[in-house]
mmCIF file of C-alpha atoms in Angstrom:
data_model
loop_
_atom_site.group_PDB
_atom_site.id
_atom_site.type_symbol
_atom_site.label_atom_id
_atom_site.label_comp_id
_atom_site.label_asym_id
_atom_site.label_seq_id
_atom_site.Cartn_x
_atom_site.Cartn_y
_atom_site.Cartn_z
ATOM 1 C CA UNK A 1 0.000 0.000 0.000
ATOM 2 C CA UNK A 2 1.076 3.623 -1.107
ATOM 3 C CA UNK A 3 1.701 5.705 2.883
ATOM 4 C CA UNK A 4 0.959 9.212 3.332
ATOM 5 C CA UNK A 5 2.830 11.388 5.425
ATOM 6 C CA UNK A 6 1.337 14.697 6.126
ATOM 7 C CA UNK A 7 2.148 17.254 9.147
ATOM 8 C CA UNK A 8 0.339 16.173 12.107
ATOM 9 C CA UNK A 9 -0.473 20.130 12.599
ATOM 10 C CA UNK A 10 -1.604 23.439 10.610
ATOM 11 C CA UNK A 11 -3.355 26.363 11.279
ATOM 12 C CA UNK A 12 -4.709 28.855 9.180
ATOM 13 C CA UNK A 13 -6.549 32.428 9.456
ATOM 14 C CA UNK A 14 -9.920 32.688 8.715
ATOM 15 C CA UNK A 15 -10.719 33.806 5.205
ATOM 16 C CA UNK A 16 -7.610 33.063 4.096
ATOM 17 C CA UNK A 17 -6.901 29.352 2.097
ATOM 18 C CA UNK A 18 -5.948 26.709 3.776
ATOM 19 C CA UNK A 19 -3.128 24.592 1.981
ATOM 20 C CA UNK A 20 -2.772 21.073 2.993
ATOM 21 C CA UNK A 21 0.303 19.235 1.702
ATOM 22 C CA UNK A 22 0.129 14.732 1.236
ATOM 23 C CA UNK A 23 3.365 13.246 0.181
ATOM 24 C CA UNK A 24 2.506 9.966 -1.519
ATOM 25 C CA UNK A 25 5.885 9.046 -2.666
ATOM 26 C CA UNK A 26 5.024 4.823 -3.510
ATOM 27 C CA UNK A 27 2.191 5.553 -4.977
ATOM 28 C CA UNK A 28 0.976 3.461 -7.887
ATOM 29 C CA UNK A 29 0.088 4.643 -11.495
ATOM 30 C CA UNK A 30 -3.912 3.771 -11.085
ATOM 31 C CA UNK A 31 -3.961 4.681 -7.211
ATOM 32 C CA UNK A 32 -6.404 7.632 -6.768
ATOM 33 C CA UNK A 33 -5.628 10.260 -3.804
ATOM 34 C CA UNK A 34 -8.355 10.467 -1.879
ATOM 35 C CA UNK A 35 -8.828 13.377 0.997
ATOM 36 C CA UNK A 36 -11.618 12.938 3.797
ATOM 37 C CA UNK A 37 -11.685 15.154 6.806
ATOM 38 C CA UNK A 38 -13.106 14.730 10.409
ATOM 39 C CA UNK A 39 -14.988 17.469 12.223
ATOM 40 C CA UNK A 40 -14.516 16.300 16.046
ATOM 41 C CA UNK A 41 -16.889 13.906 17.209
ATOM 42 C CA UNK A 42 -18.781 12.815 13.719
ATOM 43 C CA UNK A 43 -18.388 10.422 11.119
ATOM 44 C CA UNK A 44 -15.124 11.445 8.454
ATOM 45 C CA UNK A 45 -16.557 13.419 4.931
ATOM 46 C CA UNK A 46 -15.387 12.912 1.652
ATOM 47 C CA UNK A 47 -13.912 16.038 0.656
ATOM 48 C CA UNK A 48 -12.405 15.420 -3.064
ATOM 49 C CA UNK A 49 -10.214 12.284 -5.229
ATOM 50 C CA UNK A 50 -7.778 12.886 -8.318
ATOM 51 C CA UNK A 51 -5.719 10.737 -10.233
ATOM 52 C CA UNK A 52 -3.377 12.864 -12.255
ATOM 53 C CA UNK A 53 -4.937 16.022 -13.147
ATOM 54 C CA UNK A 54 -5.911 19.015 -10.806
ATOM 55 C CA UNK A 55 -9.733 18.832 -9.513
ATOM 56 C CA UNK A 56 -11.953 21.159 -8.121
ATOM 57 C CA UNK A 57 -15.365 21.366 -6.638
ATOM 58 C CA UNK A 58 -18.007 23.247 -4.552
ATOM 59 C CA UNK A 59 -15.758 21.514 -1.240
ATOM 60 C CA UNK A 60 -11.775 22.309 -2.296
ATOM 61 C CA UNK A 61 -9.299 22.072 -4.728
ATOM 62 C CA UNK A 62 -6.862 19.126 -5.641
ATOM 63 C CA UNK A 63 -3.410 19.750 -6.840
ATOM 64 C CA UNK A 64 -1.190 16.629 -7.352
ATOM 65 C CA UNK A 65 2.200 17.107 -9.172
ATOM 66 C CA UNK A 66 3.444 15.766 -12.637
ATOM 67 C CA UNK A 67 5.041 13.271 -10.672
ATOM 68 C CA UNK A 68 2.185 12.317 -8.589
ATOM 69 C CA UNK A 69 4.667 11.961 -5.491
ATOM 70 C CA UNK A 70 2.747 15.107 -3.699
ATOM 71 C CA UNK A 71 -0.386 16.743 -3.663
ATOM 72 C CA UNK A 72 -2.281 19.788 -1.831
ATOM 73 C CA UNK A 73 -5.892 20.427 -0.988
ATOM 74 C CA UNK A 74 -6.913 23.707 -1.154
ATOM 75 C CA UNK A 75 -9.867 25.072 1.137
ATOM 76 C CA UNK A 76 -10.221 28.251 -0.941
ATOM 77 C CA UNK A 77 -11.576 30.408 2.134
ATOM 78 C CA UNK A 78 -11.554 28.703 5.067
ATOM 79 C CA UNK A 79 -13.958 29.158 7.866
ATOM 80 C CA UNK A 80 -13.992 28.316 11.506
ATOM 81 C CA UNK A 81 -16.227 25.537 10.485
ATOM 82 C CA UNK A 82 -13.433 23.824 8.607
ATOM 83 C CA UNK A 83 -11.553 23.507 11.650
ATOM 84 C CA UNK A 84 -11.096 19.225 11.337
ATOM 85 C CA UNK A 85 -8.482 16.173 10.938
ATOM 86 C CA UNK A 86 -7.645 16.054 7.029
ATOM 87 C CA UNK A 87 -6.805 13.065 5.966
ATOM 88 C CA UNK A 88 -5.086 12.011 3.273
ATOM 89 C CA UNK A 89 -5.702 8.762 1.873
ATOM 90 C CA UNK A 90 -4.407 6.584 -1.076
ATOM 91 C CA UNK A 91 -6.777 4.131 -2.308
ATOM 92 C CA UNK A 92 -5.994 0.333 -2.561
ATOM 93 C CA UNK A 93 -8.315 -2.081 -4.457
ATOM 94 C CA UNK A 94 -8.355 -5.470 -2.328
ATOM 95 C CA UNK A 95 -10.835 -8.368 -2.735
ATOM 96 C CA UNK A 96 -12.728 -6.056 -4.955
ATOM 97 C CA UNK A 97 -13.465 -3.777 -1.990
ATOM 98 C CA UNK A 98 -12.362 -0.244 -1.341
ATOM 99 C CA UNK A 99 -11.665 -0.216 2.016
ATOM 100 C CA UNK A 100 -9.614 3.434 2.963
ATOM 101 C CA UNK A 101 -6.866 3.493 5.523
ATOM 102 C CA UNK A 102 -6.505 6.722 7.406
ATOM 103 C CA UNK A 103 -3.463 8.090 8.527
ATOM 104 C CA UNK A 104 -2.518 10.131 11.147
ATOM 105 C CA UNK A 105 -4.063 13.183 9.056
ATOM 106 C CA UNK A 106 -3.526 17.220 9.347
ATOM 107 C CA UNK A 107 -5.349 18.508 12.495
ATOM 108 C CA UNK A 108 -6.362 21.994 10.414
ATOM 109 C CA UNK A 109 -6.830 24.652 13.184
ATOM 110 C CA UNK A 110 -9.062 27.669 11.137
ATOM 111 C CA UNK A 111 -8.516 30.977 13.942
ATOM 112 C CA UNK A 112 -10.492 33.813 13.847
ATOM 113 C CA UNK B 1 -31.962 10.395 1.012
ATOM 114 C CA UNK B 2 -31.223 10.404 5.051
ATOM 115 C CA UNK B 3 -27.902 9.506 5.270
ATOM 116 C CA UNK B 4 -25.785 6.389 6.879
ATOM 117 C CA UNK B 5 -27.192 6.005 10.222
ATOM 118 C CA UNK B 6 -26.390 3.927 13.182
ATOM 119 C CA UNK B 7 -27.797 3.007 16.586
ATOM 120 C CA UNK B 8 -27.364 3.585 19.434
ATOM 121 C CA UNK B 9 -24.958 7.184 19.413
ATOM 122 C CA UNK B 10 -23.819 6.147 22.489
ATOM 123 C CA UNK B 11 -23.709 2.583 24.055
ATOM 124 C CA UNK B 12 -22.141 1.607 28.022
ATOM 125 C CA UNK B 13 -21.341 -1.770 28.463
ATOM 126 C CA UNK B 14 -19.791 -3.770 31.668
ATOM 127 C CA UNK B 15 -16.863 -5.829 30.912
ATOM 128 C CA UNK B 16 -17.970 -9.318 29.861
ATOM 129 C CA UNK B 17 -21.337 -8.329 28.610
ATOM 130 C CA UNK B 18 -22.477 -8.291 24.990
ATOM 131 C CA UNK B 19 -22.138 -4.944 22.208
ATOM 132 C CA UNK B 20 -24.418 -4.933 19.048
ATOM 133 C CA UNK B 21 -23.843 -1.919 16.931
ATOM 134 C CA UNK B 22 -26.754 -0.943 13.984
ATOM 135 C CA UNK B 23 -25.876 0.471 10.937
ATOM 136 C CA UNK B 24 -28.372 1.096 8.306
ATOM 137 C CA UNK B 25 -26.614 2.380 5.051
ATOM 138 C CA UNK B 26 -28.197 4.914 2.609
ATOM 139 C CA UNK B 27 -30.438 3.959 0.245
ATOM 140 C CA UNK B 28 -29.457 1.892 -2.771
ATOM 141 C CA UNK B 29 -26.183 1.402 -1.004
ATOM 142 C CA UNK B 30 -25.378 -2.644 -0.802
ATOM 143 C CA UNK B 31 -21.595 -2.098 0.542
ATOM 144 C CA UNK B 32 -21.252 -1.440 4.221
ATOM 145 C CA UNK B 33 -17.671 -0.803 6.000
ATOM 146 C CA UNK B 34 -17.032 -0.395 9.468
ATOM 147 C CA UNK B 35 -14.379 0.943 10.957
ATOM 148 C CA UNK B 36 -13.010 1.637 14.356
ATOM 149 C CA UNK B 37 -11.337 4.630 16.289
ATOM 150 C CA UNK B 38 -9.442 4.119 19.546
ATOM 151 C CA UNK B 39 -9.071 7.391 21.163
ATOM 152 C CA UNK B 40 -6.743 10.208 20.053
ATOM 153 C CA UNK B 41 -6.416 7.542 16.988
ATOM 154 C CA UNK B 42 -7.106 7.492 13.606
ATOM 155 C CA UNK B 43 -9.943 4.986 12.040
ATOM 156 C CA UNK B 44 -8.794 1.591 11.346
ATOM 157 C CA UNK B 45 -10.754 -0.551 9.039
ATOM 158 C CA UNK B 46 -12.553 -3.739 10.512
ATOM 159 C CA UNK B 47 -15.054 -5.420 7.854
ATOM 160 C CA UNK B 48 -16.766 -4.805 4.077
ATOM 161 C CA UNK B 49 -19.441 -6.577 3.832
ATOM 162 C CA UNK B 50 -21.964 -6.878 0.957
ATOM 163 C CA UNK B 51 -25.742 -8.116 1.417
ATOM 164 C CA UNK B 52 -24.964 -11.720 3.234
ATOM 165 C CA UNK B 53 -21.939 -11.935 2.260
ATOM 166 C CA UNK B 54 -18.068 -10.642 4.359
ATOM 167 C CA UNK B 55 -16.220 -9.882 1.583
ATOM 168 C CA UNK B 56 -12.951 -8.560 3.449
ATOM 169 C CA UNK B 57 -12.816 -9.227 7.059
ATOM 170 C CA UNK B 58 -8.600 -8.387 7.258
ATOM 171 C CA UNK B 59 -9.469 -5.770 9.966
ATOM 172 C CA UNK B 60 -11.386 -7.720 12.171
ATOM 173 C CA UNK B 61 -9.938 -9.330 15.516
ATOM 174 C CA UNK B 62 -9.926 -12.731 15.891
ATOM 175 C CA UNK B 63 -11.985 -13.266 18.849
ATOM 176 C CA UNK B 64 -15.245 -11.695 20.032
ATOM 177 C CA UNK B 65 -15.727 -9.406 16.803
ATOM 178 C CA UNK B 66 -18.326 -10.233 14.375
ATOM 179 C CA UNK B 67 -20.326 -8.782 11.344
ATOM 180 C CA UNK B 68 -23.288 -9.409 9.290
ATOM 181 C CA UNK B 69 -25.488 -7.888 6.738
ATOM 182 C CA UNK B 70 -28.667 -9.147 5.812
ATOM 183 C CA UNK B 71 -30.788 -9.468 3.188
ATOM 184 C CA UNK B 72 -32.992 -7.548 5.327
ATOM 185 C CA UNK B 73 -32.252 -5.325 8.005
ATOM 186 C CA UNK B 74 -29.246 -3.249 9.027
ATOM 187 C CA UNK B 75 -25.923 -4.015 9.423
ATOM 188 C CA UNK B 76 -24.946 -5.611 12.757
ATOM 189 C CA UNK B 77 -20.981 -5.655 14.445
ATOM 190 C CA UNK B 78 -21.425 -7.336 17.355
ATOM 191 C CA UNK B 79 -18.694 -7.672 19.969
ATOM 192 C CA UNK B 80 -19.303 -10.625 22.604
ATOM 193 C CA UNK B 81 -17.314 -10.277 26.593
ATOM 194 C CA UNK B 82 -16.227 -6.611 26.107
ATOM 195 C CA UNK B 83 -13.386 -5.069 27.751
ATOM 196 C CA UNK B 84 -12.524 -1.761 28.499
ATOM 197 C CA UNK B 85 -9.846 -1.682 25.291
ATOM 198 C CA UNK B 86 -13.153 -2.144 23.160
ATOM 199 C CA UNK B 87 -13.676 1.267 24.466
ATOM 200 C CA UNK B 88 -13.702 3.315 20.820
ATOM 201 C CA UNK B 89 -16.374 4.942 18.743
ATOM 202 C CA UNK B 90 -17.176 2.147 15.613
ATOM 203 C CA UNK B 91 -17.805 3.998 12.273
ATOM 204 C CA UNK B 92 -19.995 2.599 9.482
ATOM 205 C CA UNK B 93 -19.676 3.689 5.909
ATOM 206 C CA UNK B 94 -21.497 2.865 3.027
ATOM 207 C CA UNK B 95 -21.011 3.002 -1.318
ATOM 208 C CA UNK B 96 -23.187 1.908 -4.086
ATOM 209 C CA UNK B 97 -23.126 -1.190 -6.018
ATOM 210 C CA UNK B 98 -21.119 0.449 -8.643
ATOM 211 C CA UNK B 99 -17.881 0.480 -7.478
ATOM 212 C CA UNK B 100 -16.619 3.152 -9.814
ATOM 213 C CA UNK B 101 -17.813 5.349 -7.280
ATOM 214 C CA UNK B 102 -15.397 5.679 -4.742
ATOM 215 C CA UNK B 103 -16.852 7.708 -1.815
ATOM 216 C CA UNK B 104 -18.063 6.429 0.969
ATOM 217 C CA UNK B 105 -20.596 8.015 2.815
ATOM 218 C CA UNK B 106 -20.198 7.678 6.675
ATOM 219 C CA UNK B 107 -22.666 7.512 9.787
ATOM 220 C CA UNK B 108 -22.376 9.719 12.990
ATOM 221 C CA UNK B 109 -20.901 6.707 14.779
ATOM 222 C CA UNK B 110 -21.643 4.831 18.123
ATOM 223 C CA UNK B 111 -19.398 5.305 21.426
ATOM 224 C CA UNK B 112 -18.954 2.401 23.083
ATOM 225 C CA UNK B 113 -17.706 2.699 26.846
ATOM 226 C CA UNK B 114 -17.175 -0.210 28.337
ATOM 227 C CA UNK B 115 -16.620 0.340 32.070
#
């Protein structure tokens, strides 16, 4: 399995983005990078995946490099309520399934 | 379309007695996943299960841990003789059938305590 290793710690002004960097240096050529992220005390949220090229939606944006050995999520604007565990996740296919392992993640402080 | 949701939020157990854990997945979902989180931890995966069948159980402890989905019903991890280092809150997650959809879609959890 492709490991993530992302700083255990961030924080970030409000308003401002937020930039989250995953390195992913094993990872496989059809391994998607997946990011989730965990607002204390519920269930993890799927935030955004990419393979190779840069993706964007309503959540965040995804930058991996040409080398797919790094990427960054981008939370355009963050807000207090974005204040979570990111986590960073490389996706494995096993028995068909698509179980995710979570890391340690990025504890993203947003301060006012 | 309510989302993943489980039963009971919060669950207390004495050691030795039995856990059952209730996840129902969203609808048109057939692929359940639970994981667990140990405090101050991150979520480790237990069990993927489709409609009666485990497909990967790799997560699972040998002894005392149990799953099942049925053809009817909710999902069901059931953990017999708890002790205290059961103590965790158990995620479910759920996908569609079509597995070229890769989210999963997770559940507000349950908190076991056993004391």
């Amino acid at each position: 399995d492709a490991k993530t290793t992302q700083p255990p710690s961030m924080d970030c002004a409000e308003g401002r983005a937020a930039n989250l960097p995953c390195n992913h240096s094993t990872i496989s050529g059809n391994e998607y990078v997946y990011w989730y992220r965990q607002i204390h005390s519920q269930g993890p949220q799927y935030i955004i995946h990419g393979l190779k090229n840069n993706e964007t939606n309503e959540m965040a944006s995804l930058i991996i490099t040409e080398d797919r050995k790094s990427s960054t999520l981008i939370l355009p604007h963050a807000t207090l309520r974005d204040t979570a565990v990111y986590y960073c996740i490389v996706r494995v296919e096993r028995n068909a399934g698509n179980m995710l392992t979570f890391g340690g993640g990025t504890r993203l402080m947003v301060k006012p | 379309n309510a989302g993943v949701m489980q039963n009971p939020r919060h669950l207390v157990r004495r050691r030795g007695q039995e856990a059952r854990l209730r996840c129902s997945p969203m609808k048109g979902h057939s692929h359940v996943y639970w994981y667990r989180q140990l405090p101050e931890e991150g979520l480790k995966f237990m069990v993927y299960l489709q409609k009666e069948n485990i497909i990967d159980e790799s997560g699972m402890p040998k002894e005392r841990f149990s799953a099942e989905f049925p053809k009817e019903g909710p999902s069901i991890l059931r953990i017999q003789q708890v002790v205290r280092g059961d103590s965790a809150a158990y995620f479910c997650a759920s996908s569609p059938w079509d597995l070229s959809s890769y989210e999963q879609y997770f559940g507000p959890g349950t908190r076991l305590t056993v004391t």
